[in-house]
PDB file of N, CA and C in Angstrom:
ATOM      1  N   MET A 490       8.415 -15.921 -28.743  1.00 84.00           N
ATOM      2  CA  MET A 490       6.986 -15.818 -28.961  1.00 84.00           C
ATOM      3  C   MET A 490       6.300 -17.097 -28.480  1.00 84.00           C
ATOM      4  N   GLU A 491       5.150 -16.953 -27.832  1.00 90.00           N
ATOM      5  CA  GLU A 491       4.424 -18.094 -27.294  1.00 90.00           C
ATOM      6  C   GLU A 491       3.379 -18.581 -28.295  1.00 90.00           C
ATOM      7  N   THR A 492       3.268 -19.896 -28.427  1.00 90.00           N
ATOM      8  CA  THR A 492       2.241 -20.506 -29.261  1.00 90.00           C
ATOM      9  C   THR A 492       1.635 -21.668 -28.498  1.00 90.00           C
ATOM     10  N   THR A 493       0.375 -21.957 -28.793  1.00 90.00           N
ATOM     11  CA  THR A 493      -0.308 -23.084 -28.163  1.00 90.00           C
ATOM     12  C   THR A 493      -0.939 -23.934 -29.250  1.00 90.00           C
ATOM     13  N   LYS A 494      -1.104 -25.220 -28.949  1.00 88.00           N
ATOM     14  CA  LYS A 494      -1.833 -26.090 -29.863  1.00 88.00           C
ATOM     15  C   LYS A 494      -2.403 -27.263 -29.089  1.00 88.00           C
ATOM     16  N   VAL A 495      -3.497 -27.800 -29.620  1.00 90.00           N
ATOM     17  CA  VAL A 495      -4.135 -28.970 -29.045  1.00 90.00           C
ATOM     18  C   VAL A 495      -3.682 -30.174 -29.863  1.00 90.00           C
ATOM     19  N   VAL A 496      -3.169 -31.190 -29.183  1.00 90.00           N
ATOM     20  CA  VAL A 496      -2.716 -32.417 -29.835  1.00 90.00           C
ATOM     21  C   VAL A 496      -3.508 -33.577 -29.253  1.00 90.00           C
ATOM     22  N   LEU A 497      -4.337 -34.195 -30.078  1.00 87.00           N
ATOM     23  CA  LEU A 497      -5.153 -35.327 -29.637  1.00 87.00           C
ATOM     24  C   LEU A 497      -4.830 -36.545 -30.487  1.00 87.00           C
ATOM     25  N   GLU A 498      -4.606 -37.646 -29.835  1.00 85.00           N
ATOM     26  CA  GLU A 498      -4.459 -38.929 -30.513  1.00 85.00           C
ATOM     27  C   GLU A 498      -5.458 -39.854 -29.863  1.00 85.00           C
ATOM     28  N   ASN A 499      -6.395 -40.337 -30.663  1.00 82.00           N
ATOM     29  CA  ASN A 499      -7.539 -41.079 -30.144  1.00 82.00           C
ATOM     30  C   ASN A 499      -8.279 -40.143 -29.191  1.00 82.00           C
ATOM     31  N   ALA A 500      -8.514 -40.535 -27.963  1.00 86.00           N
ATOM     32  CA  ALA A 500      -9.281 -39.690 -27.046  1.00 86.00           C
ATOM     33  C   ALA A 500      -8.402 -38.902 -26.081  1.00 86.00           C
ATOM     34  N   ARG A 501      -7.101 -39.225 -25.995  1.00 93.00           N
ATOM     35  CA  ARG A 501      -6.226 -38.566 -25.024  1.00 93.00           C
ATOM     36  C   ARG A 501      -5.269 -37.629 -25.729  1.00 93.00           C
ATOM     37  N   GLY A 502      -4.860 -36.587 -25.012  1.00 95.00           N
ATOM     38  CA  GLY A 502      -3.919 -35.663 -25.618  1.00 95.00           C
ATOM     39  C   GLY A 502      -3.486 -34.569 -24.677  1.00 95.00           C
ATOM     40  N   GLU A 503      -3.008 -33.493 -25.282  1.00 96.00           N
ATOM     41  CA  GLU A 503      -2.475 -32.361 -24.523  1.00 96.00           C
ATOM     42  C   GLU A 503      -2.831 -31.057 -25.218  1.00 96.00           C
ATOM     43  N   VAL A 504      -2.929 -30.030 -24.407  1.00 95.00           N
ATOM     44  CA  VAL A 504      -2.832 -28.671 -24.908  1.00 95.00           C
ATOM     45  C   VAL A 504      -1.388 -28.290 -24.620  1.00 95.00           C
ATOM     46  N   GLN A 505      -0.644 -27.954 -25.652  1.00 95.00           N
ATOM     47  CA  GLN A 505       0.788 -27.695 -25.498  1.00 95.00           C
ATOM     48  C   GLN A 505       1.081 -26.213 -25.662  1.00 95.00           C
ATOM     49  N   LEU A 506       2.033 -25.727 -24.871  1.00 95.00           N
ATOM     50  CA  LEU A 506       2.473 -24.340 -24.940  1.00 95.00           C
ATOM     51  C   LEU A 506       3.961 -24.312 -25.248  1.00 95.00           C
ATOM     52  N   PHE A 507       4.317 -23.544 -26.255  1.00 94.00           N
ATOM     53  CA  PHE A 507       5.719 -23.395 -26.639  1.00 94.00           C
ATOM     54  C   PHE A 507       6.132 -21.941 -26.506  1.00 94.00           C
ATOM     55  N   SER A 508       7.331 -21.723 -26.029  1.00 93.00           N
ATOM     56  CA  SER A 508       7.930 -20.396 -25.969  1.00 93.00           C
ATOM     57  C   SER A 508       9.248 -20.468 -26.730  1.00 93.00           C
ATOM     58  N   ASP A 509       9.349 -19.701 -27.797  1.00 91.00           N
ATOM     59  CA  ASP A 509      10.536 -19.740 -28.659  1.00 91.00           C
ATOM     60  C   ASP A 509      10.891 -21.169 -29.046  1.00 91.00           C
ATOM     61  N   ASP A 510       9.893 -21.919 -29.504  1.00 89.00           N
ATOM     62  CA  ASP A 510      10.036 -23.293 -29.989  1.00 89.00           C
ATOM     63  C   ASP A 510      10.435 -24.311 -28.920  1.00 89.00           C
ATOM     64  N   LYS A 511      10.413 -23.921 -27.646  1.00 92.00           N
ATOM     65  CA  LYS A 511      10.702 -24.849 -26.554  1.00 92.00           C
ATOM     66  C   LYS A 511       9.404 -25.103 -25.785  1.00 92.00           C
ATOM     67  N   LYS A 512       9.109 -26.385 -25.523  1.00 93.00           N
ATOM     68  CA  LYS A 512       7.880 -26.702 -24.792  1.00 93.00           C
ATOM     69  C   LYS A 512       7.976 -26.137 -23.382  1.00 93.00           C
ATOM     70  N   ALA A 513       7.033 -25.255 -23.047  1.00 95.00           N
ATOM     71  CA  ALA A 513       7.064 -24.561 -21.768  1.00 95.00           C
ATOM     72  C   ALA A 513       6.001 -25.057 -20.797  1.00 95.00           C
ATOM     73  N   GLY A 514       4.975 -25.732 -21.318  1.00 95.00           N
ATOM     74  CA  GLY A 514       3.915 -26.217 -20.449  1.00 95.00           C
ATOM     75  C   GLY A 514       2.918 -27.050 -21.212  1.00 95.00           C
ATOM     76  N   LYS A 515       1.979 -27.656 -20.444  1.00 96.00           N
ATOM     77  CA  LYS A 515       0.972 -28.509 -21.069  1.00 96.00           C
ATOM     78  C   LYS A 515      -0.205 -28.721 -20.123  1.00 96.00           C
ATOM     79  N   MET A 516      -1.313 -29.138 -20.713  1.00 97.00           N
ATOM     80  CA  MET A 516      -2.477 -29.616 -19.986  1.00 97.00           C
ATOM     81  C   MET A 516      -2.767 -31.013 -20.490  1.00 97.00           C
ATOM     82  N   ASP A 517      -2.955 -31.960 -19.585  1.00 97.00           N
ATOM     83  CA  ASP A 517      -3.341 -33.313 -19.966  1.00 97.00           C
ATOM     84  C   ASP A 517      -4.857 -33.365 -20.090  1.00 97.00           C
ATOM     85  N   ILE A 518      -5.340 -33.833 -21.245  1.00 97.00           N
ATOM     86  CA  ILE A 518      -6.778 -33.828 -21.510  1.00 97.00           C
ATOM     87  C   ILE A 518      -7.224 -35.140 -22.147  1.00 97.00           C
ATOM     88  N   SER A 519      -8.533 -35.337 -22.139  1.00 97.00           N
ATOM     89  CA  SER A 519      -9.153 -36.396 -22.936  1.00 97.00           C
ATOM     90  C   SER A 519     -10.472 -35.853 -23.467  1.00 97.00           C
ATOM     91  N   VAL A 520     -10.880 -36.371 -24.615  1.00 96.00           N
ATOM     92  CA  VAL A 520     -12.159 -35.984 -25.209  1.00 96.00           C
ATOM     93  C   VAL A 520     -12.943 -37.257 -25.493  1.00 96.00           C
ATOM     94  N   ILE A 521     -14.096 -37.345 -24.876  1.00 96.00           N
ATOM     95  CA  ILE A 521     -14.998 -38.469 -25.098  1.00 96.00           C
ATOM     96  C   ILE A 521     -16.388 -37.893 -25.344  1.00 96.00           C
ATOM     97  N   LYS A 522     -16.897 -38.172 -26.529  1.00 95.00           N
ATOM     98  CA  LYS A 522     -18.184 -37.623 -26.984  1.00 95.00           C
ATOM     99  C   LYS A 522     -18.140 -36.103 -26.887  1.00 95.00           C
ATOM    100  N   ASP A 523     -19.019 -35.509 -26.091  1.00 96.00           N
ATOM    101  CA  ASP A 523     -19.078 -34.042 -26.028  1.00 96.00           C
ATOM    102  C   ASP A 523     -18.414 -33.481 -24.764  1.00 96.00           C
ATOM    103  N   LYS A 524     -17.563 -34.287 -24.108  1.00 97.00           N
ATOM    104  CA  LYS A 524     -16.893 -33.852 -22.868  1.00 97.00           C
ATOM    105  C   LYS A 524     -15.378 -33.808 -23.055  1.00 97.00           C
ATOM    106  N   LEU A 525     -14.806 -32.707 -22.670  1.00 97.00           N
ATOM    107  CA  LEU A 525     -13.359 -32.545 -22.650  1.00 97.00           C
ATOM    108  C   LEU A 525     -12.950 -32.509 -21.183  1.00 97.00           C
ATOM    109  N   THR A 526     -12.224 -33.509 -20.743  1.00 97.00           N
ATOM    110  CA  THR A 526     -11.779 -33.578 -19.354  1.00 97.00           C
ATOM    111  C   THR A 526     -10.340 -33.104 -19.282  1.00 97.00           C
ATOM    112  N   VAL A 527     -10.071 -32.169 -18.369  1.00 98.00           N
ATOM    113  CA  VAL A 527      -8.701 -31.696 -18.154  1.00 98.00           C
ATOM    114  C   VAL A 527      -8.256 -32.209 -16.786  1.00 98.00           C
ATOM    115  N   TYR A 528      -7.110 -32.909 -16.792  1.00 98.00           N
ATOM    116  CA  TYR A 528      -6.625 -33.582 -15.596  1.00 98.00           C
ATOM    117  C   TYR A 528      -5.533 -32.810 -14.862  1.00 98.00           C
ATOM    118  N   HIS A 529      -4.690 -32.141 -15.613  1.00 98.00           N
ATOM    119  CA  HIS A 529      -3.480 -31.575 -15.008  1.00 98.00           C
ATOM    120  C   HIS A 529      -2.970 -30.427 -15.868  1.00 98.00           C
ATOM    121  N   THR A 530      -2.510 -29.378 -15.208  1.00 98.00           N
ATOM    122  CA  THR A 530      -1.843 -28.257 -15.877  1.00 98.00           C
ATOM    123  C   THR A 530      -0.442 -28.162 -15.324  1.00 98.00           C
ATOM    124  N   GLU A 531       0.513 -27.991 -16.216  1.00 97.00           N
ATOM    125  CA  GLU A 531       1.916 -27.941 -15.803  1.00 97.00           C
ATOM    126  C   GLU A 531       2.664 -26.890 -16.633  1.00 97.00           C
ATOM    127  N   VAL A 532       3.404 -26.022 -15.943  1.00 97.00           N
ATOM    128  CA  VAL A 532       4.272 -25.045 -16.600  1.00 97.00           C
ATOM    129  C   VAL A 532       5.670 -25.241 -16.030  1.00 97.00           C
ATOM    130  N   ASP A 533       6.661 -25.337 -16.914  1.00 96.00           N
ATOM    131  CA  ASP A 533       8.041 -25.513 -16.462  1.00 96.00           C
ATOM    132  C   ASP A 533       8.445 -24.368 -15.531  1.00 96.00           C
ATOM    133  N   ASP A 534       9.251 -24.701 -14.520  1.00 96.00           N
ATOM    134  CA  ASP A 534       9.655 -23.732 -13.499  1.00 96.00           C
ATOM    135  C   ASP A 534      10.246 -22.450 -14.083  1.00 96.00           C
ATOM    136  N   GLU A 535      11.027 -22.561 -15.142  1.00 93.00           N
ATOM    137  CA  GLU A 535      11.682 -21.373 -15.692  1.00 93.00           C
ATOM    138  C   GLU A 535      10.689 -20.383 -16.304  1.00 93.00           C
ATOM    139  N   TYR A 536       9.455 -20.833 -16.537  1.00 93.00           N
ATOM    140  CA  TYR A 536       8.426 -19.959 -17.111  1.00 93.00           C
ATOM    141  C   TYR A 536       7.368 -19.547 -16.088  1.00 93.00           C
ATOM    142  N   ALA A 537       7.525 -19.960 -14.845  1.00 92.00           N
ATOM    143  CA  ALA A 537       6.539 -19.656 -13.798  1.00 92.00           C
ATOM    144  C   ALA A 537       6.385 -18.151 -13.632  1.00 92.00           C
ATOM    145  N   GLY A 538       5.142 -17.756 -13.376  1.00 93.00           N
ATOM    146  CA  GLY A 538       4.862 -16.347 -13.121  1.00 93.00           C
ATOM    147  C   GLY A 538       4.686 -15.498 -14.361  1.00 93.00           C
ATOM    148  N   ASN A 539       4.652 -16.119 -15.541  1.00 93.00           N
ATOM    149  CA  ASN A 539       4.501 -15.371 -16.789  1.00 93.00           C
ATOM    150  C   ASN A 539       3.103 -15.468 -17.381  1.00 93.00           C
ATOM    151  N   GLY A 540       2.160 -16.041 -16.640  1.00 95.00           N
ATOM    152  CA  GLY A 540       0.793 -16.165 -17.135  1.00 95.00           C
ATOM    153  C   GLY A 540       0.601 -17.296 -18.130  1.00 95.00           C
ATOM    154  N   PHE A 541       1.531 -18.241 -18.160  1.00 96.00           N
ATOM    155  CA  PHE A 541       1.465 -19.304 -19.145  1.00 96.00           C
ATOM    156  C   PHE A 541       0.319 -20.284 -18.872  1.00 96.00           C
ATOM    157  N   ALA A 542      -0.008 -20.518 -17.612  1.00 96.00           N
ATOM    158  CA  ALA A 542      -1.141 -21.396 -17.302  1.00 96.00           C
ATOM    159  C   ALA A 542      -2.424 -20.796 -17.867  1.00 96.00           C
ATOM    160  N   LYS A 543      -2.546 -19.485 -17.796  1.00 96.00           N
ATOM    161  CA  LYS A 543      -3.724 -18.799 -18.347  1.00 96.00           C
ATOM    162  C   LYS A 543      -3.764 -18.926 -19.868  1.00 96.00           C
ATOM    163  N   LEU A 544      -2.608 -18.874 -20.526  1.00 95.00           N
ATOM    164  CA  LEU A 544      -2.562 -19.079 -21.977  1.00 95.00           C
ATOM    165  C   LEU A 544      -3.061 -20.481 -22.336  1.00 95.00           C
ATOM    166  N   LEU A 545      -2.632 -21.473 -21.557  1.00 96.00           N
ATOM    167  CA  LEU A 545      -3.107 -22.838 -21.772  1.00 96.00           C
ATOM    168  C   LEU A 545      -4.622 -22.925 -21.573  1.00 96.00           C
ATOM    169  N   LEU A 546      -5.109 -22.298 -20.518  1.00 97.00           N
ATOM    170  CA  LEU A 546      -6.547 -22.307 -20.239  1.00 97.00           C
ATOM    171  C   LEU A 546      -7.319 -21.646 -21.374  1.00 97.00           C
ATOM    172  N   ASN A 547      -6.823 -20.528 -21.877  1.00 96.00           N
ATOM    173  CA  ASN A 547      -7.500 -19.843 -22.977  1.00 96.00           C
ATOM    174  C   ASN A 547      -7.601 -20.736 -24.211  1.00 96.00           C
ATOM    175  N   GLN A 548      -6.539 -21.460 -24.514  1.00 95.00           N
ATOM    176  CA  GLN A 548      -6.556 -22.366 -25.664  1.00 95.00           C
ATOM    177  C   GLN A 548      -7.531 -23.509 -25.431  1.00 95.00           C
ATOM    178  N   LEU A 549      -7.542 -24.047 -24.221  1.00 96.00           N
ATOM    179  CA  LEU A 549      -8.460 -25.121 -23.870  1.00 96.00           C
ATOM    180  C   LEU A 549      -9.910 -24.682 -24.082  1.00 96.00           C
ATOM    181  N   VAL A 550     -10.243 -23.513 -23.570  1.00 97.00           N
ATOM    182  CA  VAL A 550     -11.603 -22.996 -23.662  1.00 97.00           C
ATOM    183  C   VAL A 550     -11.964 -22.694 -25.118  1.00 97.00           C
ATOM    184  N   SER A 551     -11.049 -22.126 -25.870  1.00 96.00           N
ATOM    185  CA  SER A 551     -11.304 -21.853 -27.293  1.00 96.00           C
ATOM    186  C   SER A 551     -11.586 -23.147 -28.047  1.00 96.00           C
ATOM    187  N   TYR A 552     -10.775 -24.157 -27.772  1.00 95.00           N
ATOM    188  CA  TYR A 552     -10.959 -25.454 -28.433  1.00 95.00           C
ATOM    189  C   TYR A 552     -12.326 -26.035 -28.086  1.00 95.00           C
ATOM    190  N   ALA A 553     -12.701 -25.960 -26.823  1.00 97.00           N
ATOM    191  CA  ALA A 553     -14.000 -26.484 -26.389  1.00 97.00           C
ATOM    192  C   ALA A 553     -15.140 -25.739 -27.093  1.00 97.00           C
ATOM    193  N   ARG A 554     -15.044 -24.429 -27.171  1.00 98.00           N
ATOM    194  CA  ARG A 554     -16.094 -23.641 -27.823  1.00 98.00           C
ATOM    195  C   ARG A 554     -16.179 -23.960 -29.314  1.00 98.00           C
ATOM    196  N   GLU A 555     -15.055 -24.067 -29.975  1.00 97.00           N
ATOM    197  CA  GLU A 555     -15.029 -24.349 -31.412  1.00 97.00           C
ATOM    198  C   GLU A 555     -15.590 -25.728 -31.736  1.00 97.00           C
ATOM    199  N   ASN A 556     -15.491 -26.659 -30.790  1.00 96.00           N
ATOM    200  CA  ASN A 556     -15.905 -28.035 -31.029  1.00 96.00           C
ATOM    201  C   ASN A 556     -17.151 -28.441 -30.248  1.00 96.00           C
ATOM    202  N   ASP A 557     -17.866 -27.456 -29.703  1.00 97.00           N
ATOM    203  CA  ASP A 557     -19.092 -27.703 -28.937  1.00 97.00           C
ATOM    204  C   ASP A 557     -18.898 -28.751 -27.845  1.00 97.00           C
ATOM    205  N   LEU A 558     -17.836 -28.570 -27.044  1.00 97.00           N
ATOM    206  CA  LEU A 558     -17.516 -29.480 -25.954  1.00 97.00           C
ATOM    207  C   LEU A 558     -17.756 -28.807 -24.610  1.00 97.00           C
ATOM    208  N   LYS A 559     -18.083 -29.609 -23.625  1.00 98.00           N
ATOM    209  CA  LYS A 559     -18.175 -29.143 -22.245  1.00 98.00           C
ATOM    210  C   LYS A 559     -16.924 -29.610 -21.513  1.00 98.00           C
ATOM    211  N   ILE A 560     -16.359 -28.746 -20.672  1.00 98.00           N
ATOM    212  CA  ILE A 560     -15.122 -29.053 -19.958  1.00 98.00           C
ATOM    213  C   ILE A 560     -15.435 -29.598 -18.570  1.00 98.00           C
ATOM    214  N   VAL A 561     -14.825 -30.733 -18.271  1.00 98.00           N
ATOM    215  CA  VAL A 561     -14.893 -31.343 -16.934  1.00 98.00           C
ATOM    216  C   VAL A 561     -13.570 -30.973 -16.252  1.00 98.00           C
ATOM    217  N   PRO A 562     -13.586 -30.011 -15.318  1.00 98.00           N
ATOM    218  CA  PRO A 562     -12.341 -29.487 -14.744  1.00 98.00           C
ATOM    219  C   PRO A 562     -11.826 -30.288 -13.545  1.00 98.00           C
ATOM    220  N   LEU A 563     -11.209 -31.441 -13.794  1.00 97.00           N
ATOM    221  CA  LEU A 563     -10.625 -32.216 -12.702  1.00 97.00           C
ATOM    222  C   LEU A 563      -9.300 -31.610 -12.237  1.00 97.00           C
ATOM    223  N   CYS A 564      -8.666 -30.841 -13.075  1.00 98.00           N
ATOM    224  CA  CYS A 564      -7.422 -30.150 -12.722  1.00 98.00           C
ATOM    225  C   CYS A 564      -7.728 -29.052 -11.701  1.00 98.00           C
ATOM    226  N   PRO A 565      -7.000 -29.018 -10.583  1.00 98.00           N
ATOM    227  CA  PRO A 565      -7.265 -28.001  -9.551  1.00 98.00           C
ATOM    228  C   PRO A 565      -7.150 -26.564 -10.079  1.00 98.00           C
ATOM    229  N   TYR A 566      -6.192 -26.299 -10.952  1.00 98.00           N
ATOM    230  CA  TYR A 566      -6.036 -24.940 -11.499  1.00 98.00           C
ATOM    231  C   TYR A 566      -7.255 -24.540 -12.321  1.00 98.00           C
ATOM    232  N   VAL A 567      -7.663 -25.404 -13.222  1.00 98.00           N
ATOM    233  CA  VAL A 567      -8.811 -25.088 -14.085  1.00 98.00           C
ATOM    234  C   VAL A 567     -10.080 -24.949 -13.248  1.00 98.00           C
ATOM    235  N   HIS A 568     -10.268 -25.854 -12.307  1.00 98.00           N
ATOM    236  CA  HIS A 568     -11.454 -25.782 -11.452  1.00 98.00           C
ATOM    237  C   HIS A 568     -11.477 -24.472 -10.669  1.00 98.00           C
ATOM    238  N   ALA A 569     -10.344 -24.056 -10.148  1.00 98.00           N
ATOM    239  CA  ALA A 569     -10.262 -22.796  -9.392  1.00 98.00           C
ATOM    240  C   ALA A 569     -10.596 -21.602 -10.287  1.00 98.00           C
ATOM    241  N   GLN A 570     -10.097 -21.608 -11.518  1.00 98.00           N
ATOM    242  CA  GLN A 570     -10.387 -20.500 -12.442  1.00 98.00           C
ATOM    243  C   GLN A 570     -11.876 -20.467 -12.788  1.00 98.00           C
ATOM    244  N   PHE A 571     -12.468 -21.630 -12.999  1.00 98.00           N
ATOM    245  CA  PHE A 571     -13.894 -21.694 -13.308  1.00 98.00           C
ATOM    246  C   PHE A 571     -14.715 -21.158 -12.131  1.00 98.00           C
ATOM    247  N   LYS A 572     -14.316 -21.520 -10.907  1.00 97.00           N
ATOM    248  CA  LYS A 572     -15.049 -21.049  -9.723  1.00 97.00           C
ATOM    249  C   LYS A 572     -14.876 -19.543  -9.513  1.00 97.00           C
ATOM    250  N   ARG A 573     -13.679 -19.009  -9.813  1.00 98.00           N
ATOM    251  CA  ARG A 573     -13.423 -17.570  -9.648  1.00 98.00           C
ATOM    252  C   ARG A 573     -14.147 -16.726 -10.693  1.00 98.00           C
ATOM    253  N   HIS A 574     -14.325 -17.285 -11.888  1.00 97.00           N
ATOM    254  CA  HIS A 574     -14.907 -16.532 -13.009  1.00 97.00           C
ATOM    255  C   HIS A 574     -16.019 -17.338 -13.685  1.00 97.00           C
ATOM    256  N   PRO A 575     -17.060 -17.694 -12.932  1.00 96.00           N
ATOM    257  CA  PRO A 575     -18.091 -18.578 -13.493  1.00 96.00           C
ATOM    258  C   PRO A 575     -18.788 -17.995 -14.719  1.00 96.00           C
ATOM    259  N   GLU A 576     -18.970 -16.682 -14.764  1.00 97.00           N
ATOM    260  CA  GLU A 576     -19.645 -16.067 -15.902  1.00 97.00           C
ATOM    261  C   GLU A 576     -18.820 -16.187 -17.182  1.00 97.00           C
ATOM    262  N   GLU A 577     -17.513 -16.181 -17.048  1.00 97.00           N
ATOM    263  CA  GLU A 577     -16.624 -16.274 -18.211  1.00 97.00           C
ATOM    264  C   GLU A 577     -16.623 -17.673 -18.829  1.00 97.00           C
ATOM    265  N   TYR A 578     -16.873 -18.691 -17.997  1.00 98.00           N
ATOM    266  CA  TYR A 578     -16.762 -20.069 -18.459  1.00 98.00           C
ATOM    267  C   TYR A 578     -18.079 -20.840 -18.425  1.00 98.00           C
ATOM    268  N   SER A 579     -19.181 -20.176 -18.120  1.00 97.00           N
ATOM    269  CA  SER A 579     -20.454 -20.873 -17.942  1.00 97.00           C
ATOM    270  C   SER A 579     -20.888 -21.668 -19.171  1.00 97.00           C
ATOM    271  N   ASP A 580     -20.525 -21.207 -20.359  1.00 98.00           N
ATOM    272  CA  ASP A 580     -20.955 -21.897 -21.579  1.00 98.00           C
ATOM    273  C   ASP A 580     -20.199 -23.201 -21.827  1.00 98.00           C
ATOM    274  N   VAL A 581     -19.032 -23.364 -21.207  1.00 98.00           N
ATOM    275  CA  VAL A 581     -18.239 -24.576 -21.449  1.00 98.00           C
ATOM    276  C   VAL A 581     -18.062 -25.447 -20.201  1.00 98.00           C
ATOM    277  N   TRP A 582     -18.469 -24.955 -19.040  1.00 98.00           N
ATOM    278  CA  TRP A 582     -18.253 -25.672 -17.782  1.00 98.00           C
ATOM    279  C   TRP A 582     -19.317 -26.751 -17.621  1.00 98.00           C
ATOM    280  N   PHE A 583     -18.880 -28.009 -17.594  1.00 98.00           N
ATOM    281  CA  PHE A 583     -19.791 -29.120 -17.343  1.00 98.00           C
ATOM    282  C   PHE A 583     -19.971 -29.271 -15.842  1.00 98.00           C
ATOM    283  N   LYS A 584     -21.205 -29.063 -15.408  1.00 88.00           N
ATOM    284  CA  LYS A 584     -21.528 -29.237 -13.994  1.00 88.00           C
ATOM    285  C   LYS A 584     -22.509 -30.388 -13.894  1.00 88.00           C
ATOM    286  N   LYS A 585     -22.141 -31.366 -13.116  1.00 80.00           N
ATOM    287  CA  LYS A 585     -23.017 -32.522 -12.916  1.00 80.00           C
ATOM    288  C   LYS A 585     -24.274 -32.073 -12.199  1.00 80.00           C
ATOM    289  N   GLU A 586     -25.412 -32.416 -12.768  1.00 67.00           N
ATOM    290  CA  GLU A 586     -26.673 -32.054 -12.124  1.00 67.00           C
ATOM    291  C   GLU A 586     -26.971 -33.028 -11.002  1.00 67.00           C
ATOM    292  N   VAL A 587     -27.414 -32.469  -9.877  1.00 59.00           N
ATOM    293  CA  VAL A 587     -27.682 -33.282  -8.709  1.00 59.00           C
ATOM    294  C   VAL A 587     -29.148 -33.621  -8.611  1.00 59.00           C
TER     295      VAL A 587
END
């Protein structure tokens, strides 16, 4: 069974994904004021192709919504998902105004 959790110590942390109590993937994040920055998404090779990156993204977005945070998607995976589905993430996507 897959479980996810957000682990923050000070401003830096991870969104962690476990499969049968084994760490299967993570997202490196930081939270400063009302911004949650995601730097990197990683899923172990043995779990590739199982939709685990999407599970991590769902947890990230849920956490941001629950805590009134805007996500700064520096991670290429997260940025690509936000661009593909802007309507799904518009409430949490931090876009720098030009």
